[in-house]
Short mmCIF file of C-alpha atoms in Angstrom, two decimals:
data_model
loop_
_atom_site.label_atom_id
_atom_site.label_comp_id
_atom_site.label_asym_id
_atom_site.label_seq_id
_atom_site.Cartn_x
_atom_site.Cartn_y
_atom_site.Cartn_z
CA UNK C 1 -49.39 136.39 -55.48
CA UNK C 2 -46.19 137.64 -54.02
CA UNK C 3 -46.74 141.29 -52.10
CA UNK C 4 -44.08 143.79 -52.39
CA UNK C 5 -42.79 143.20 -48.96
CA UNK C 6 -42.62 139.59 -49.10
CA UNK C 7 -40.45 140.16 -52.42
CA UNK C 8 -38.04 142.76 -50.19
CA UNK C 9 -37.43 139.88 -47.38
CA UNK C 10 -36.99 137.23 -50.34
CA UNK C 11 -34.74 139.44 -51.80
CA UNK C 12 -32.75 140.30 -48.68
CA UNK C 13 -32.79 136.42 -48.25
CA UNK C 14 -31.24 135.63 -51.68
CA UNK C 15 -28.89 138.40 -51.87
CA UNK C 16 -27.44 139.12 -48.14
CA UNK C 17 -28.28 135.69 -46.79
CA UNK C 18 -27.15 134.10 -50.03
CA UNK C 19 -29.89 131.70 -49.34
CA UNK C 20 -30.24 129.09 -52.61
CA UNK C 21 -34.11 128.60 -52.32
CA UNK C 22 -36.39 131.20 -51.40
CA UNK C 23 -40.22 130.24 -51.16
CA UNK C 24 -42.75 132.30 -51.32
CA UNK C 25 -46.57 131.62 -49.71
CA UNK C 26 -45.90 128.22 -48.68
CA UNK C 27 -49.24 125.96 -47.47
CA UNK C 28 -48.50 123.73 -44.37
CA UNK C 29 -49.90 120.16 -44.95
CA UNK C 30 -52.89 121.30 -42.75
CA UNK C 31 -53.83 123.99 -45.06
CA UNK C 32 -54.37 126.45 -42.39
CA UNK C 33 -52.42 129.49 -42.52
CA UNK C 34 -49.70 130.51 -44.78
CA UNK C 35 -46.04 130.85 -44.37
CA UNK C 36 -44.91 134.27 -46.13
CA UNK C 37 -41.39 133.68 -47.29
CA UNK C 38 -38.86 130.77 -46.51
CA UNK C 39 -35.12 131.23 -47.32
CA UNK C 40 -32.42 128.06 -47.23
CA UNK C 41 -28.52 128.47 -47.21
CA UNK C 42 -26.14 126.20 -47.00
CA UNK C 43 -26.39 122.37 -46.78
CA UNK C 44 -26.20 119.38 -44.35
CA UNK C 45 -24.48 120.52 -41.09
CA UNK C 46 -24.25 124.16 -42.47
CA UNK C 47 -28.02 124.20 -43.63
CA UNK C 48 -29.68 127.26 -42.04
CA UNK C 49 -33.38 128.12 -42.85
CA UNK C 50 -35.10 131.21 -42.11
CA UNK C 51 -39.18 131.63 -41.98
CA UNK C 52 -40.35 135.04 -41.94
CA UNK C 53 -44.14 136.36 -41.47
CA UNK C 54 -43.94 139.68 -43.53
CA UNK C 55 -46.40 142.51 -42.48
CA UNK C 56 -45.94 145.70 -44.14
CA UNK C 57 -48.70 147.98 -42.14
CA UNK C 58 -47.29 151.10 -42.69
CA UNK C 59 -49.44 152.66 -40.42
CA UNK C 60 -48.21 150.09 -37.17
CA UNK C 61 -48.38 146.45 -37.10
CA UNK C 62 -51.69 145.75 -36.01
CA UNK C 63 -54.35 142.73 -35.81
CA UNK C 64 -57.29 143.07 -34.45
CA UNK C 65 -58.46 145.65 -31.88
CA UNK C 66 -54.90 146.11 -30.04
CA UNK C 67 -51.67 144.73 -28.99
CA UNK C 68 -53.14 141.75 -27.03
CA UNK C 69 -55.03 140.34 -30.17
CA UNK C 70 -51.70 141.24 -32.29
CA UNK C 71 -49.50 139.22 -29.91
CA UNK C 72 -51.58 136.32 -30.05
CA UNK C 73 -52.25 136.30 -33.82
CA UNK C 74 -48.29 136.16 -34.33
CA UNK C 75 -47.86 133.65 -31.61
CA UNK C 76 -50.25 131.43 -33.91
CA UNK C 77 -48.32 132.25 -36.74
CA UNK C 78 -45.33 131.76 -35.52
CA UNK C 79 -46.68 128.20 -33.97
CA UNK C 80 -47.46 127.31 -37.80
CA UNK C 81 -44.25 128.38 -38.99
CA UNK C 82 -42.34 126.63 -36.37
CA UNK C 83 -44.55 123.25 -37.28
CA UNK C 84 -43.97 123.64 -40.92
CA UNK C 85 -40.38 123.96 -40.45
CA UNK C 86 -40.15 120.97 -38.06
CA UNK C 87 -42.10 118.96 -41.03
CA UNK C 88 -40.20 120.05 -44.03
CA UNK C 89 -36.92 120.45 -42.32
CA UNK C 90 -36.68 118.20 -39.58
CA UNK C 91 -32.81 118.20 -38.96
CA UNK C 92 -32.63 122.24 -39.13
CA UNK C 93 -33.27 124.71 -36.12
CA UNK C 94 -35.26 127.15 -38.15
CA UNK C 95 -34.88 131.34 -37.30
CA UNK C 96 -38.51 132.20 -37.17
CA UNK C 97 -38.88 136.07 -38.02
CA UNK C 98 -41.36 138.74 -38.24
CA UNK C 99 -40.42 141.57 -40.72
CA UNK C 100 -42.49 144.93 -40.39
CA UNK C 101 -41.48 148.31 -41.05
CA UNK C 102 -43.38 149.96 -38.27
CA UNK C 103 -43.75 148.17 -35.06
CA UNK C 104 -45.02 150.69 -31.78
CA UNK C 105 -42.68 150.69 -28.86
CA UNK C 106 -45.53 148.60 -26.75
CA UNK C 107 -46.29 146.08 -28.97
CA UNK C 108 -42.36 145.62 -29.85
CA UNK C 109 -42.02 145.05 -25.41
CA UNK C 110 -44.96 142.61 -26.12
CA UNK C 111 -43.86 140.95 -28.23
CA UNK C 112 -41.02 139.54 -26.65
CA UNK C 113 -43.83 137.03 -25.29
CA UNK C 114 -43.63 135.09 -28.55
CA UNK C 115 -40.32 133.27 -29.66
CA UNK C 116 -39.82 135.02 -32.78
CA UNK C 117 -37.15 137.82 -34.03
CA UNK C 118 -38.25 140.77 -34.94
CA UNK C 119 -36.99 142.61 -37.56
CA UNK C 120 -38.93 145.85 -37.39
CA UNK C 121 -38.61 149.69 -37.03
CA UNK C 122 -34.62 150.62 -37.05
CA UNK C 123 -33.89 147.17 -37.94
CA UNK C 124 -36.06 146.69 -40.91
CA UNK C 125 -34.82 150.07 -42.32
CA UNK C 126 -31.42 149.04 -41.83
CA UNK C 127 -31.63 145.70 -43.69
CA UNK C 128 -33.57 147.70 -46.47
CA UNK C 129 -30.60 150.09 -47.01
CA UNK C 130 -28.01 147.03 -46.97
CA UNK C 131 -30.25 145.54 -49.67
CA UNK C 132 -30.33 148.71 -51.64
CA UNK C 133 -26.54 149.30 -51.40
CA UNK C 134 -25.98 145.55 -52.92
CA UNK C 135 -28.43 147.20 -55.52
CA UNK C 136 -26.71 150.11 -56.12
CA UNK C 137 -23.38 148.16 -56.81
CA UNK C 138 -25.13 145.58 -59.24
CA UNK C 139 -27.24 145.67 -62.74
CA UNK C 140 -27.36 142.02 -63.33
CA UNK C 141 -30.80 140.24 -63.14
CA UNK C 142 -31.60 138.55 -60.11
CA UNK C 143 -35.02 137.66 -60.07
CA UNK C 144 -36.36 139.31 -57.49
CA UNK C 145 -38.64 141.89 -58.13
CA UNK C 146 -37.81 143.91 -54.87
CA UNK C 147 -34.11 144.11 -55.59
CA UNK C 148 -34.70 144.75 -59.25
CA UNK C 149 -36.78 147.91 -57.87
CA UNK C 150 -33.82 148.78 -55.80
CA UNK C 151 -31.66 148.84 -58.53
CA UNK C 152 -33.47 151.05 -60.73
CA UNK C 153 -33.94 153.68 -57.99
CA UNK C 154 -30.22 153.33 -57.14
CA UNK C 155 -29.47 153.70 -60.70
CA UNK C 156 -31.42 156.68 -61.48
CA UNK C 157 -29.25 159.90 -62.83
CA UNK C 158 -30.08 163.34 -62.63
CA UNK C 159 -31.99 165.93 -59.61
CA UNK C 160 -34.11 164.59 -57.03
CA UNK C 161 -33.30 161.23 -57.00
CA UNK C 162 -33.79 158.99 -54.13
CA UNK C 163 -31.07 159.01 -51.33
CA UNK C 164 -30.64 155.72 -49.30
CA UNK C 165 -28.84 155.74 -45.58
CA UNK C 166 -28.76 154.81 -42.30
CA UNK C 167 -31.48 156.42 -40.35
#
C-alpha cells in the first residue's frame, strides 16, 4: 500500500521532474528492506534516476532512541537504495533522497555523514508548494492520488479555502 507521503513524492517526480516511470515500495532482490519511491526520467545517456526514502514523521524524524540511531537507520536505507539502483540501473548515477517534512536541526547536521540528499523542512515545504502550484493550474486526472488531492484543495471555492504559498 502506498502511503500518502510516498504518493506526494511520486507525484512530484511525475509532475515536476517529468518522470515517465514512478514505482512504489520496490523490494530489492535480497528481500531486505524496501525502496519507497523510484523515479526515472529520460532515456539512454539522458536518463536520470531518483531513489527516495520518505519519512512523514510530523513530530520530527526519529528512528530508535536518538539521532545516532536515526543516522544509522538512514545509512542502512541509503546503502540498500544504492545497491538496488546499481543492480537495476547499472548505467545510471542515481540521486538518493530522504524526504521528510520535519528534520530537527541537529539531525540535519548529523545526516551530512550519510551520502543522501535531504529534502527536509523548508525544502520539503517548497517542493510541496511547487506541486500545489501545478495542481492549481490543472484539472486533468494524472493517476497520482496526492496530486489529485492537491488539485481538489487548490480548486475549492468560497471562504476558508486553504492557501498554499512559500514558507
